[in-house]
Short mmCIF file of C-alpha atoms in Angstrom, two decimals:
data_model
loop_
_atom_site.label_atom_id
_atom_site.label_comp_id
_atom_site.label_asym_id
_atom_site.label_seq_id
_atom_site.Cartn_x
_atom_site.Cartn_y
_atom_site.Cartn_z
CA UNK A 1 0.00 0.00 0.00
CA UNK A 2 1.16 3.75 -0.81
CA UNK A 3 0.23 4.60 2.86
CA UNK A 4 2.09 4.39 5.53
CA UNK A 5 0.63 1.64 8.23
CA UNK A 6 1.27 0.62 11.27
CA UNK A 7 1.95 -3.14 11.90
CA UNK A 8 -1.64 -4.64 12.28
CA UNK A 9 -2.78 -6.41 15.35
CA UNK A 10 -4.42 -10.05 15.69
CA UNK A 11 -7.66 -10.84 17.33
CA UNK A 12 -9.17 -14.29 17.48
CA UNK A 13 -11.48 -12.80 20.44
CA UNK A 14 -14.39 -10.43 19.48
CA UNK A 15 -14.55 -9.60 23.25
CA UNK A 16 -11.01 -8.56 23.87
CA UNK A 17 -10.87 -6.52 20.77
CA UNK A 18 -13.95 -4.79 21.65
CA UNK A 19 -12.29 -3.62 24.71
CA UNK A 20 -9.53 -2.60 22.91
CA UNK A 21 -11.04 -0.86 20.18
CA UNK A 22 -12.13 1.79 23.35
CA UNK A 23 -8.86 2.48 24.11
CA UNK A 24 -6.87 2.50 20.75
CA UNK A 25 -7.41 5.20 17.33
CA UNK A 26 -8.49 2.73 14.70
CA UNK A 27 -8.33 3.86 10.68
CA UNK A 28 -9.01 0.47 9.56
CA UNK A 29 -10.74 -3.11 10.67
CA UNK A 30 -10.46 -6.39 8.64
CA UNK A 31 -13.62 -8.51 10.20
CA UNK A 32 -13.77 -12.37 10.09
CA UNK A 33 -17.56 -12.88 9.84
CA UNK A 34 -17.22 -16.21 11.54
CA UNK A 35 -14.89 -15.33 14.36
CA UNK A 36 -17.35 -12.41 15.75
CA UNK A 37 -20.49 -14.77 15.16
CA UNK A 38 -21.90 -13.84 11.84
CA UNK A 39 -23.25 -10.16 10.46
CA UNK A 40 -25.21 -8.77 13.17
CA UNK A 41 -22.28 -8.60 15.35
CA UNK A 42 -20.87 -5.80 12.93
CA UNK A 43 -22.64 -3.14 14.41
CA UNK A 44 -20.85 -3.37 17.87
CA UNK A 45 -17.53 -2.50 15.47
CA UNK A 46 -19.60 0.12 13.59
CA UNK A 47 -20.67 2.19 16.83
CA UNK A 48 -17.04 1.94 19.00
CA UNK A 49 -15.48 3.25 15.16
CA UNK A 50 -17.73 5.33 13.39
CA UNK A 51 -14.93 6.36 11.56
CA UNK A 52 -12.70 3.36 10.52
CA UNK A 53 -12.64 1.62 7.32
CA UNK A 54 -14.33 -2.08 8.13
CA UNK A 55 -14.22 -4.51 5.35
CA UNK A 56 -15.91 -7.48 6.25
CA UNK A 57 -14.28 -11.13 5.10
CA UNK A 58 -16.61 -14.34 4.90
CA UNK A 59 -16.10 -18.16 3.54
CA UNK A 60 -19.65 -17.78 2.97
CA UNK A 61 -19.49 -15.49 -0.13
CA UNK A 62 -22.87 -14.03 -1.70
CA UNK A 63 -24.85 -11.24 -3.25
CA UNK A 64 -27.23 -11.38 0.56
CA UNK A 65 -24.09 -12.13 2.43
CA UNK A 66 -22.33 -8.56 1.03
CA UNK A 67 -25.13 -6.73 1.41
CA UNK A 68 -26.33 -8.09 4.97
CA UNK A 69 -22.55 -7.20 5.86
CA UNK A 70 -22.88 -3.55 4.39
CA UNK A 71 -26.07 -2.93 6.05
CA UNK A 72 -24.34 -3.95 9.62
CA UNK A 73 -21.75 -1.41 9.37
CA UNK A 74 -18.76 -2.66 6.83
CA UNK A 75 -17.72 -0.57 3.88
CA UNK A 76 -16.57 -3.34 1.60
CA UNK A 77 -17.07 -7.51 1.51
CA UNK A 78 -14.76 -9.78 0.67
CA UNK A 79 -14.91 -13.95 -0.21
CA UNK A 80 -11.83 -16.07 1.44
CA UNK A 81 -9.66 -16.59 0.25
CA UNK A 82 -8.54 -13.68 -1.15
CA UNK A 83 -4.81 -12.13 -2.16
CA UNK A 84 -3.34 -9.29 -0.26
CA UNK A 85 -3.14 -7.11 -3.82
CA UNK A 86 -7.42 -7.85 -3.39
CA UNK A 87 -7.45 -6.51 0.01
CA UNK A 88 -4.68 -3.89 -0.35
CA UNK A 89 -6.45 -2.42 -3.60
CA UNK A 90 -10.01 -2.17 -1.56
CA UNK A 91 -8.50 -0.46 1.37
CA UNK A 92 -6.53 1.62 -0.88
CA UNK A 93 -10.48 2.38 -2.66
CA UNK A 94 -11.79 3.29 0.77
CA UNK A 95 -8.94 5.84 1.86
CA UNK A 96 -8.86 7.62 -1.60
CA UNK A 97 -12.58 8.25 -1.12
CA UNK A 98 -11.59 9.81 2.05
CA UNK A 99 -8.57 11.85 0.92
CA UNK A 100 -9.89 14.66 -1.13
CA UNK A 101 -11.76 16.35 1.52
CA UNK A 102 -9.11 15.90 3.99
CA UNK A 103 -6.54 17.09 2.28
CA UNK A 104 -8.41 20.05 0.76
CA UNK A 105 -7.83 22.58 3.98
CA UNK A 106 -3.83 21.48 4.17
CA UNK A 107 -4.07 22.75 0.22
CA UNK A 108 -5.40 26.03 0.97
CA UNK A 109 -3.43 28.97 2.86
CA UNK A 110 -3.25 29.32 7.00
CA UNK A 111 -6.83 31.05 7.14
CA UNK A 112 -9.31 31.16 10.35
CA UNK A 113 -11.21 28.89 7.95
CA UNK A 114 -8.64 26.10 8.56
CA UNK A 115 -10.74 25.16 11.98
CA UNK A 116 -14.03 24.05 9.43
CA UNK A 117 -14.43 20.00 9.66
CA UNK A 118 -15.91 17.66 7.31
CA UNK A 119 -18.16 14.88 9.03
CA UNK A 120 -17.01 12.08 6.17
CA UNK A 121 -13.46 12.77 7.24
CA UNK A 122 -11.44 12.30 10.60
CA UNK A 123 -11.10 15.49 11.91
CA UNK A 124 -7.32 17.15 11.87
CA UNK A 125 -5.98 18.67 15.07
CA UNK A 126 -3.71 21.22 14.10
CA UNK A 127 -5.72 24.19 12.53
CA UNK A 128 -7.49 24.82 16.29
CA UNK A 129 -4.27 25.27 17.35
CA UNK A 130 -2.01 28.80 17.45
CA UNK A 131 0.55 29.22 14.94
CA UNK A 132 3.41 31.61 13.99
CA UNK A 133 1.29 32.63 10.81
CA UNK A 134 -0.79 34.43 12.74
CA UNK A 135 -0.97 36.46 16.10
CA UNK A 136 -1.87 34.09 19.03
CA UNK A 137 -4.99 36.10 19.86
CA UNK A 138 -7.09 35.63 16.38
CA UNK A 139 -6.25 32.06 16.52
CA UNK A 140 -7.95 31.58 19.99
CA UNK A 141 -10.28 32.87 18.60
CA UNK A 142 -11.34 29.16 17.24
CA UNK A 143 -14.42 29.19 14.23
CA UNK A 144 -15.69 28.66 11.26
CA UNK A 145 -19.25 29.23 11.37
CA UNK A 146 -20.53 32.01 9.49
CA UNK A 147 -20.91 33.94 12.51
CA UNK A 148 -16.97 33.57 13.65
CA UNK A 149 -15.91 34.45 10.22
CA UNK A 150 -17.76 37.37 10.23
CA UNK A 151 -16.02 38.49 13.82
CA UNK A 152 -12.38 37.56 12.55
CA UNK A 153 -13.29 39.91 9.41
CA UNK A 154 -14.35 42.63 11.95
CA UNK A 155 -11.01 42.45 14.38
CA UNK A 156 -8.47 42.80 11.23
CA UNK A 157 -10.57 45.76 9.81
CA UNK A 158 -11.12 47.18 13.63
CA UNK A 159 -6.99 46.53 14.27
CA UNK A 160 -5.57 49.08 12.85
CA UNK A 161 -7.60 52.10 13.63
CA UNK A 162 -7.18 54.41 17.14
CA UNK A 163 -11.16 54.00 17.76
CA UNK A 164 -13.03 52.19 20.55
CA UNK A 165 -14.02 49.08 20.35
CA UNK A 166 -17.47 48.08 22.07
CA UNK A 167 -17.95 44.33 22.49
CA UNK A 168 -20.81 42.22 23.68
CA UNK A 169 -21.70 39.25 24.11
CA UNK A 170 -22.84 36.67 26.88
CA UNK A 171 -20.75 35.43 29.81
CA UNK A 172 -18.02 32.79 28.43
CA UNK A 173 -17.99 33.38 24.77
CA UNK A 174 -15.08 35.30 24.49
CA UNK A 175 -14.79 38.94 24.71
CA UNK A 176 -11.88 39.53 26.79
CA UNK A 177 -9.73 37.12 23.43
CA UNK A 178 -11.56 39.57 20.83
CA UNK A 179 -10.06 41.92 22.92
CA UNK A 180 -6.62 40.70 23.13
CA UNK A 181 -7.30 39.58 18.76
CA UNK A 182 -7.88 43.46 18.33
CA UNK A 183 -4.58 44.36 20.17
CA UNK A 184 -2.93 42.13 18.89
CA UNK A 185 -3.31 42.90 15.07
CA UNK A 186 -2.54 46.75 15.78
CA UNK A 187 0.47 48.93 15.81
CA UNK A 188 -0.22 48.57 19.23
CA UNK A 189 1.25 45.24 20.10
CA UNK A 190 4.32 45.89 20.98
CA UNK A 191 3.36 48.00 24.19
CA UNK A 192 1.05 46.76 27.32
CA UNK A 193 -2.79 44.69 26.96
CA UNK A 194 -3.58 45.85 30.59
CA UNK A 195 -6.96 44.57 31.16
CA UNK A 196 -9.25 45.45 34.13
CA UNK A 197 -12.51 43.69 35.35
CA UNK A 198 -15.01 46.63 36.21
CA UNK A 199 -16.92 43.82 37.91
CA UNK A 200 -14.34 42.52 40.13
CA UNK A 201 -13.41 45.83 41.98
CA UNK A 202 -15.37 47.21 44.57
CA UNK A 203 -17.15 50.55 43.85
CA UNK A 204 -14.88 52.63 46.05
CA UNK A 205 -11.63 51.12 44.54
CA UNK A 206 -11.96 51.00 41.07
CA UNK A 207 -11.14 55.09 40.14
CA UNK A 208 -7.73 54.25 42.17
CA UNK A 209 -7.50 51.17 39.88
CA UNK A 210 -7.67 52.66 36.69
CA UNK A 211 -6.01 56.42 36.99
CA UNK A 212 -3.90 55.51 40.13
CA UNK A 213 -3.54 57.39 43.33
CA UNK A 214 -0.87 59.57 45.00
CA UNK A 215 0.69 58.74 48.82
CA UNK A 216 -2.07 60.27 51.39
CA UNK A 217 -4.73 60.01 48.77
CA UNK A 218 -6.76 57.72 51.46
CA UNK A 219 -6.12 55.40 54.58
CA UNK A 220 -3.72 52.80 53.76
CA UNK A 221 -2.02 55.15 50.35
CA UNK A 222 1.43 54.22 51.76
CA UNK A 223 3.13 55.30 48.03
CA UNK A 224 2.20 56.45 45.22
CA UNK A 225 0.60 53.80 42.52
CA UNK A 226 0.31 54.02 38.55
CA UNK A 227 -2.97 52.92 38.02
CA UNK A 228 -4.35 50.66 34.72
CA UNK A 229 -4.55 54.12 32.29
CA UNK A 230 -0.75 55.44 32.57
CA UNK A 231 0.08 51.69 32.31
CA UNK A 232 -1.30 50.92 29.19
CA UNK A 233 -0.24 54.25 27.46
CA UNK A 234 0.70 53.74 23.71
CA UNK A 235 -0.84 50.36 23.97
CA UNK A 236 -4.44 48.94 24.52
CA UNK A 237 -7.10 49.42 27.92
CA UNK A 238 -9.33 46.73 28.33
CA UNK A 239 -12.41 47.30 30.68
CA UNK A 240 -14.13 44.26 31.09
CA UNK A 241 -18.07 44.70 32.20
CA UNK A 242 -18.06 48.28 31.78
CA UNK A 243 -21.90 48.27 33.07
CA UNK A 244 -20.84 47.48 36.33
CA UNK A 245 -19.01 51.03 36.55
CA UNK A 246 -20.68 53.48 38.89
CA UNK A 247 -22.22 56.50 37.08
CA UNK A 248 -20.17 58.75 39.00
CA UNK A 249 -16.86 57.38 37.33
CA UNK A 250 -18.38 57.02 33.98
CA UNK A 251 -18.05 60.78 33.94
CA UNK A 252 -14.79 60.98 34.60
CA UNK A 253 -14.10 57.59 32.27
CA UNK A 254 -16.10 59.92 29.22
CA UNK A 255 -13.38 63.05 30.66
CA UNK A 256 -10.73 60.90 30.03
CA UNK A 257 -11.82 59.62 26.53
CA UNK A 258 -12.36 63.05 24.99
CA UNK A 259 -9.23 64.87 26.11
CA UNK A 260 -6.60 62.08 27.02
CA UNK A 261 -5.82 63.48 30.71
CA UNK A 262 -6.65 62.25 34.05
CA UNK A 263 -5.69 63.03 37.60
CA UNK A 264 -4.11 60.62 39.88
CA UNK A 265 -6.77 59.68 43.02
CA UNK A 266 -5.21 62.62 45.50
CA UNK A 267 -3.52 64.46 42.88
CA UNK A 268 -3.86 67.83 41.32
CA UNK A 269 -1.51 67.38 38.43
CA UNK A 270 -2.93 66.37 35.12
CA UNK A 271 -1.38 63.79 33.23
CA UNK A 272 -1.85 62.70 29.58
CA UNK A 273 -1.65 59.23 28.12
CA UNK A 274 -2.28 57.53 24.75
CA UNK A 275 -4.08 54.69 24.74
CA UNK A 276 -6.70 52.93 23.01
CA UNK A 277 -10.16 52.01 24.64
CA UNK A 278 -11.32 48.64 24.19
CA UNK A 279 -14.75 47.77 26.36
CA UNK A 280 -17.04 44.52 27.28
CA UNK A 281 -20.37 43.91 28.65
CA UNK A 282 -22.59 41.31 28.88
CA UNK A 283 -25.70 43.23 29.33
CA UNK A 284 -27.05 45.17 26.90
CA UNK A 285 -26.27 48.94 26.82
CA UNK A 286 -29.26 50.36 25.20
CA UNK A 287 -31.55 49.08 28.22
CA UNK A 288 -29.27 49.89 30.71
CA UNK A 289 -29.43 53.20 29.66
CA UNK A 290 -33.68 53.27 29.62
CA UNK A 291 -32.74 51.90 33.17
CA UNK A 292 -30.38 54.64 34.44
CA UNK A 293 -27.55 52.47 34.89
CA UNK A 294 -25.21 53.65 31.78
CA UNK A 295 -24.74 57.41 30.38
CA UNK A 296 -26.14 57.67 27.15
CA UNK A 297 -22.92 59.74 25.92
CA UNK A 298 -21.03 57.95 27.78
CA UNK A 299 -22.10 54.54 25.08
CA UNK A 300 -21.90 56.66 22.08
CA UNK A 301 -18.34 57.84 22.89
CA UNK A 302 -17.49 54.15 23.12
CA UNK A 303 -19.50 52.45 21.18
CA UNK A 304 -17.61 53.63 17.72
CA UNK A 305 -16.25 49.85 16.68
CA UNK A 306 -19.05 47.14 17.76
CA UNK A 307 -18.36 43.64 17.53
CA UNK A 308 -21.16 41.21 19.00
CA UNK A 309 -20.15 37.59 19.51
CA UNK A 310 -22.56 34.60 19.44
CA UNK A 311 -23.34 32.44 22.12
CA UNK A 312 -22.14 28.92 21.09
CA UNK A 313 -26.02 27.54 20.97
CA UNK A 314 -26.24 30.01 17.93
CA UNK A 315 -22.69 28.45 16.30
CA UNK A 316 -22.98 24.64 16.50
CA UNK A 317 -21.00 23.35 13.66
CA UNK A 318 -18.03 25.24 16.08
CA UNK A 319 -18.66 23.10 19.07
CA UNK A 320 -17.21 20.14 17.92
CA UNK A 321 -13.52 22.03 16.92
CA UNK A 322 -13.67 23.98 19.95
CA UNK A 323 -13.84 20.43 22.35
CA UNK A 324 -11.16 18.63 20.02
CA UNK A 325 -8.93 21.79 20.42
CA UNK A 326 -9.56 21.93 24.37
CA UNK A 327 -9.25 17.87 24.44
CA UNK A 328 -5.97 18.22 22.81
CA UNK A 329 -4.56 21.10 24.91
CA UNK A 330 -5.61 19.64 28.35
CA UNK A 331 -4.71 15.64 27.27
CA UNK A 332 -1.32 16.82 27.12
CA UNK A 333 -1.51 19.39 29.93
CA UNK A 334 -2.34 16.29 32.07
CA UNK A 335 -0.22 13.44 30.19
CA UNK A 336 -3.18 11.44 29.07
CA UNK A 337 -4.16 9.55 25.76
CA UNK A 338 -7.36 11.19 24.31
CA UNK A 339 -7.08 11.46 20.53
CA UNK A 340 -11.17 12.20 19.57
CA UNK A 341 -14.83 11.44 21.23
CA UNK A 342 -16.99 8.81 20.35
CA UNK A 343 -19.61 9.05 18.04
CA UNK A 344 -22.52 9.22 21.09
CA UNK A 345 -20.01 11.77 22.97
CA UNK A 346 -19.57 13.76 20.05
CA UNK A 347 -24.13 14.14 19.53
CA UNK A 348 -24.24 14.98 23.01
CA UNK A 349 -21.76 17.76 22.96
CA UNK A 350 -22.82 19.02 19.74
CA UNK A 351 -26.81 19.26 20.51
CA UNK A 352 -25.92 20.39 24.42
CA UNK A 353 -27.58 24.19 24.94
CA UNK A 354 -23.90 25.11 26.38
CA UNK A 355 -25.98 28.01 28.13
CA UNK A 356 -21.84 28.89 30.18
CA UNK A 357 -20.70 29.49 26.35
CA UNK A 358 -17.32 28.55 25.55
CA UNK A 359 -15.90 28.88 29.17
CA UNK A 360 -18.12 25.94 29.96
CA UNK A 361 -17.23 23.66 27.33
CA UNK A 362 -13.44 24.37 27.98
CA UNK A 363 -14.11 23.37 31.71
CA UNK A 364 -16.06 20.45 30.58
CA UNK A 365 -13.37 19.34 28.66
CA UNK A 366 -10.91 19.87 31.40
CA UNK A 367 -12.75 17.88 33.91
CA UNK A 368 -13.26 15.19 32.30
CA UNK A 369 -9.52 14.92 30.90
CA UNK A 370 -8.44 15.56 34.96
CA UNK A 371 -10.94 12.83 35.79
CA UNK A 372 -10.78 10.29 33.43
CA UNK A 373 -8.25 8.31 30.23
CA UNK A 374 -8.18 6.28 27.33
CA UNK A 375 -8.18 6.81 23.62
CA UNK A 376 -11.71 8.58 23.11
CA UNK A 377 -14.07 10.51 25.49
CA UNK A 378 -17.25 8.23 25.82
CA UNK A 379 -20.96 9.35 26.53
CA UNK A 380 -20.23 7.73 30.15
CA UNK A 381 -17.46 10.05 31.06
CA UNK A 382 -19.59 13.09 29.96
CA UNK A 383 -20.99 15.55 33.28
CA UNK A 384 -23.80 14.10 34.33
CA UNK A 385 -25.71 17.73 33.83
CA UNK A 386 -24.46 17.39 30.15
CA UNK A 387 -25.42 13.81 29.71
CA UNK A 388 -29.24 14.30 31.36
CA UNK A 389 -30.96 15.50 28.26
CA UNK A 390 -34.43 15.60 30.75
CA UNK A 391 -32.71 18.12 32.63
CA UNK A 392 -32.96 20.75 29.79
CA UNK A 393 -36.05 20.25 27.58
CA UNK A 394 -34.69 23.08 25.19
CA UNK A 395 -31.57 20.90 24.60
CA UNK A 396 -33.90 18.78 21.70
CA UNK A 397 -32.67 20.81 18.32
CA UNK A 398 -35.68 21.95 16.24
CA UNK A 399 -35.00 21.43 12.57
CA UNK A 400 -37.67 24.05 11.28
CA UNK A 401 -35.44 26.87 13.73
CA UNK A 402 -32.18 25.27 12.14
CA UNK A 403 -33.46 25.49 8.52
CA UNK A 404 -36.71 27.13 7.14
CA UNK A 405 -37.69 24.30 4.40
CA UNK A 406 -39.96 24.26 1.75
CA UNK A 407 -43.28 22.16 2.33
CA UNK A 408 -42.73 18.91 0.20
CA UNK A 409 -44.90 18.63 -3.01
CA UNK A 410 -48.27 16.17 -2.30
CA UNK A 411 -48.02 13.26 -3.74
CA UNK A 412 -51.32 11.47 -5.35
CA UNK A 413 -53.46 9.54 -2.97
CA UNK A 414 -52.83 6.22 -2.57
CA UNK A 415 -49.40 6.33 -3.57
CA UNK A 416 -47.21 4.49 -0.90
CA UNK A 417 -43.63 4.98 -0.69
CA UNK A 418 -41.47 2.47 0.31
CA UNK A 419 -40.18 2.37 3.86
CA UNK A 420 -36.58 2.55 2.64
CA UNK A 421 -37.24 5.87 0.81
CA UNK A 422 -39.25 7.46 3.15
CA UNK A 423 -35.88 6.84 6.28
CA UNK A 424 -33.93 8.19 3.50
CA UNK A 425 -35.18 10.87 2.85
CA UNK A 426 -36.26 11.72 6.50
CA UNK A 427 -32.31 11.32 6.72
CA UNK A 428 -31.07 13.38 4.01
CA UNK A 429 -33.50 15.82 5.13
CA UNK A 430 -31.57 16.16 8.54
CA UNK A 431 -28.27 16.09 6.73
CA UNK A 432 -29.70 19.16 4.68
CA UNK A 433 -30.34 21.10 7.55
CA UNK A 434 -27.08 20.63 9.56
CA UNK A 435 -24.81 20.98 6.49
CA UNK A 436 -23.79 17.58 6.34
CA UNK A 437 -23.14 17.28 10.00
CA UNK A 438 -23.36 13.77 10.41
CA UNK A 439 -23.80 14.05 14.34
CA UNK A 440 -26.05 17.15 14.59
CA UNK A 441 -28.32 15.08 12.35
CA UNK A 442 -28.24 11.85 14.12
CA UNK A 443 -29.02 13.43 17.54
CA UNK A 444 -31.78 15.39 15.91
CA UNK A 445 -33.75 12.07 15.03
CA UNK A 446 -32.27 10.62 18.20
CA UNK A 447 -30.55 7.66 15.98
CA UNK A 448 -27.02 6.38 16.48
CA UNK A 449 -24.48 8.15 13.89
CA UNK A 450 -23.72 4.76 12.86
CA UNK A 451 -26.96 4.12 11.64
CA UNK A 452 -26.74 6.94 9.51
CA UNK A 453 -23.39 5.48 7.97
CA UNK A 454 -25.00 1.88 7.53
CA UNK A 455 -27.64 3.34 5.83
CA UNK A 456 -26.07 5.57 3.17
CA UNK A 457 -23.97 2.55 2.39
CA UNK A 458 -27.42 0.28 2.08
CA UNK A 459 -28.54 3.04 -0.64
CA UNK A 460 -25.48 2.83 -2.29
CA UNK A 461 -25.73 -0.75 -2.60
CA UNK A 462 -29.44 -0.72 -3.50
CA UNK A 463 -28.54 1.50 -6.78
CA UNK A 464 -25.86 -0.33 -8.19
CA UNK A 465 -27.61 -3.67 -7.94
CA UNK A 466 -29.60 -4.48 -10.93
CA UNK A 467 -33.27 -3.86 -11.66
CA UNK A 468 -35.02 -6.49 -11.47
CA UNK A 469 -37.07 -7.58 -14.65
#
């Protein structure tokens, strides 16, 4: 074979090598029908490795053998005895179908489209993670979607101007890395990110915390202190929650935006810094400033650059890159052997509400990594808050929200389609509507992924038989 392999292992025991399969990354199974105890025992195989190449090998060779065998779960079918150049040349087959969309995104130049993933294909590891191509922060910045793309496009425009920047966005889905993206990919980079949490600080502390105080300013001023705005001068200022700021300092905050200069807490001496305003709340402005809460000039001074960033319910197809990029960081934080999920792991994360954004599904990740080993995350080793789909009824995915469809044309009464047609296209449906997303699509009609696979590979098999006369 062109491709490289490893040296292949022997089972004579189905058991053993189902326990084994959980543990080890498996591209490709050669299956003894008779050793595992004939052609419904396939679909264990099919389920632990959704994404291996199983050819199937009988003494019993048919037409209804083959396509019992393909319908279980095995990509090809083979009659013993056979040569090696028979087998080689129909694994070769099954890789090659394989290749092209896997080896599409290692074609095309580093772009934040690298993280996109093809369900046919096994995922690749490497474009979630930071590289020299591009600053660190944009590539945190992990995405794909429509929605992520559309961010990424916003932070190099935004980078290299001197105006605010106003993000939003819920808790957890990034702002303070949008933030960090922004600075990055300025002039600015080379001097200070100094980033301060507005919501963090007591009310009476935080002036002292961003312009600094002088020694005697208040009990306890033993010295004098720079505060956050002299130490980010001629790079970026990062206030984090900005709706958490007392009204009195917003004043002085809008003072400081419109003529550079601020006094130290105690001081009388004005001093003048350049730096570059970048803000973050998760509520939202416009009704905290119906409430009261926020100065209405005080968001129009600010809010010059606006970038809004999705909670990851809204962003699905990212979900998946985001988990293998967190599962690959933390696996070798903690020295343990996680390569992927399984395929009922990877439905469960993928259709989970995530209402803690991305910060939850990083700590999610994390915990079960600390907590657990082996060679893919299982449904058991999920949270049990994640796993409990009763415990969040608005965790089901509703295709019509997903995808507005067209009604399908009536057919004439009395027409029956066949059973077989109307699963597949029930199925294809769901494949429309989640781009392809094998998983999405398979917890949406709350099937097994692998059922999905056996059944694609059924109509295959169906349409290159011959019609019957």
């Amino acid at each position: 074979m062109a491709a490289n392999c490893s040296d292949p292992i022997l089972y004579t025991d189905s058991t053993s090598c189902l326990q084994d399969l959980a543990d080890k990354s498996t591209d490709i199974l050669i299956i003894d029908l008779e050793t595992i105890g004939g052609d419904d025992a396939l679909e264990a195989y099919a389920v632990r490795c959704p994404k291996a190449v199983i050819i199937a090998v009988s003494a019993k060779g048919s037409v209804s053998r083959a396509v019992s065998a393909m319908r279980a779960g095995a990509h090809d079918f083979l009659t013993k005895p056979f040569s090696l150049d028979v087998l080689s040349a129909k694994i070769s087959f099954q890789l090659e179908q394989r290749r092209p969309l896997s080896t599409q995104s290692a074609k095309r130049p580093a772009d934040i489209q690298e993280t996109s993933q093809t369900p046919e294909t096994p995922r690749q590891k490497s474009p979630v993670i930071a590289t020299h191509d591009e600053p660190e922060g944009l590539n945190r910045l992990v995405g794909a979607s429509h929605q992520m793309v559309d961010v990424h496009d916003q932070i190099k425009r935004m980078a290299p101007s001197q105006a605010p920047v106003f993000i939003t966005g819920e808790s957890g889905t990034g702002k303070e890395l949008c933030a960090k993206a922004v600075h990055d990919l300025s002039d600015r980079q080379p001097s200070r990110f100094v980033t301060l949490n507005c919501a963090a600080i007591p009310r009476d502390l935080i002036e002292s915390e961003i312009f600094g105080y002088v020694r005697g300013a208040f009990t306890g001023a033993a010295d004098n202190r720079v505060g956050a705005a002299e130490q980010a001068d001629g790079g970026t200022l990062f206030l984090d929650e900005i709706g958490e700021m007392d009204l009195l300092l917003q004043s002085k905050l809008l003072r400081f935006l419109q003529t550079g200069t601020f006094q130290r807490l105690g001081d009388t001496e004005s001093r003048k810094v350049d730096a570059r305003i970048i803000c973050a709340t998760n509520r939202n402005p416009l009704s905290e400033i119906s409430a009261g809460r926020f100065r209405e000039d005080l968001y129009y001074r600010l809010h010059v650059l606006p970038i809004h960033l999705p909670p990851l319910r809204e962003r699905r197809e990212d979900v998946l890159p985001l988990a293998e990029a967190f599962l690959q960081r933390y696996s070798h934080e903690e020295r343990r052997g996680f390569k992927g999920f399984d395929a009922d792991a990877e439905a469960r994360i993928v259709t989970y509400s995530w209402p803690g954004n991305v910060r939850q599904l990083e700590n999610t990740i994390r915990q079960i990594v600390v907590m657990n080993d082996g060679a893919a995350v299982t449904f058991d080793m999920l949270p049990m808050a994640i796993r409990d789909q009763s415990a969040r009824p608005n965790a089901v995915i509703d295709l019509s929200r997903e995808r507005s469809r067209a009604a399908a044309p009536a057919r004439p009464f009395g027409t029956i389609e066949p059973l077989w047609a109307q699963e597949r296209r029930i199925i294809e449906d769901a494949l429309d509507a989640f781009d392809g997303n094998i998983a999405m699509a398979a917890a949406a009609l709350e099937i097994s992924p692998s059922t999905i696979y056996r059944k694609r590979q059924s109509w295959l098999e169906r349409s290159t038989q011959p019609a019957s006369i």
